[in-house]
Coordinates of C-alpha atoms in Angstrom, one line a residue:
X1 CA -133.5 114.1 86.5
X2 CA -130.7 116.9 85.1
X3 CA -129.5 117.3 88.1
X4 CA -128.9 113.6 88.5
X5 CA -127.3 113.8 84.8
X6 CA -125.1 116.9 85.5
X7 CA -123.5 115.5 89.2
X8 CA -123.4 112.2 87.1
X9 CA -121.2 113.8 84.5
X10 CA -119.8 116.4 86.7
X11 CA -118.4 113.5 89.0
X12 CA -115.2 111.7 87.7
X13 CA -115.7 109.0 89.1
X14 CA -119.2 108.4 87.5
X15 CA -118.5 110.0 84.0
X16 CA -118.0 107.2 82.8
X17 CA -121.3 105.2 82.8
X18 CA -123.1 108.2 81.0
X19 CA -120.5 108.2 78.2
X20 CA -122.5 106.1 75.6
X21 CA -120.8 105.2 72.0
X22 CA -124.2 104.4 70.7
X23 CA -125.4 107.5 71.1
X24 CA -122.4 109.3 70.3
X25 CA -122.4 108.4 67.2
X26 CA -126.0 109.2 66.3
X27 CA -126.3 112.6 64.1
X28 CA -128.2 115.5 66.1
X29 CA -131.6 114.6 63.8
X30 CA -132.0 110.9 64.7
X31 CA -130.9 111.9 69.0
X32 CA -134.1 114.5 69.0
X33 CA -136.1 111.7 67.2
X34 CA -135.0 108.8 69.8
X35 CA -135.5 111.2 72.6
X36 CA -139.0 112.9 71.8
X37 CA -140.7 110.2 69.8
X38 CA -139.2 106.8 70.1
X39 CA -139.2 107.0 74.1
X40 CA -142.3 109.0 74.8
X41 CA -144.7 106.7 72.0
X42 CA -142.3 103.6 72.3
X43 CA -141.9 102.8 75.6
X44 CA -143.8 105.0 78.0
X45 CA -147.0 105.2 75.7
X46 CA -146.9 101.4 75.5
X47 CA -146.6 100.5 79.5
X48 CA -149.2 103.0 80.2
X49 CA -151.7 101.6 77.8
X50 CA -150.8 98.2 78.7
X51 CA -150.8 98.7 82.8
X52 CA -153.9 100.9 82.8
X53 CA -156.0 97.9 80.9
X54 CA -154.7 95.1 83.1
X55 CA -155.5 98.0 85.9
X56 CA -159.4 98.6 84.4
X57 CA -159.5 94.1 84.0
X58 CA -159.0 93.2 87.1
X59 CA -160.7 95.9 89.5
X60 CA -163.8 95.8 86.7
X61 CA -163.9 92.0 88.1
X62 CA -164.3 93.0 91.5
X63 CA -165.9 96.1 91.9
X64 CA -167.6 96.7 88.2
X65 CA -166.8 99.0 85.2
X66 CA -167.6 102.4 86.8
X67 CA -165.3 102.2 89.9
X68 CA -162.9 100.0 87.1
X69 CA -163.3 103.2 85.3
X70 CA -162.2 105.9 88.0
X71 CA -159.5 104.0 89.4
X72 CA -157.3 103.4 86.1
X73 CA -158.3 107.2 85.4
X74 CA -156.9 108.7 88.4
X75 CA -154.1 106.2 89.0
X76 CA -150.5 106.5 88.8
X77 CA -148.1 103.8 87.8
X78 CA -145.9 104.3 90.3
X79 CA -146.5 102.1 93.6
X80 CA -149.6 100.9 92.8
X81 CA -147.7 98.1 89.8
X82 CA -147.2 94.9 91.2
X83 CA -143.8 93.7 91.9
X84 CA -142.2 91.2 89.6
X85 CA -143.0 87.1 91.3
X86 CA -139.6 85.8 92.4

């Protein structure tokens, strides 16, 4: 991911979509708090919990709370989520 954000910036032609007023105008404090606590425990903390219960739910309906039990446990989100219904 940094070296994504440094060709990004590095790029002029791209520069432009990481320059952020929002965030340019918060103070140094309140940046370090958005970037390590309101992301990690607002966001990321929040999908986990919330895709590893659905996860433990539905395969505890077919296959019973111990297998439910290793497969949330040893799961990633990442290609095993379902894709949005169109």
């Amino acid at each position: 991911m940094a070296a994504a954000y440094t060709v990004g910036i590095a790029v002029p032609a791209t520069r432009r979509f990481f320059r952020d007023e929002r965030a340019l105008s918060l103070s140094r404090a309140r940046a370090l708090e958005e970037a390590l606590l309101q992301v990690p425990v607002g966001t990321v903390l929040l999908e986990e919990v919330g895709f590893r219960g659905v996860l433990h739910a539905l395969v505890a309906r077919s296959h019973g709370h111990g297998t439910a039990t290793a497969v949330s446990s040893f799961s990633s989100d990442s290609g095993t989520s379902c894709p949005p219904s169109t």
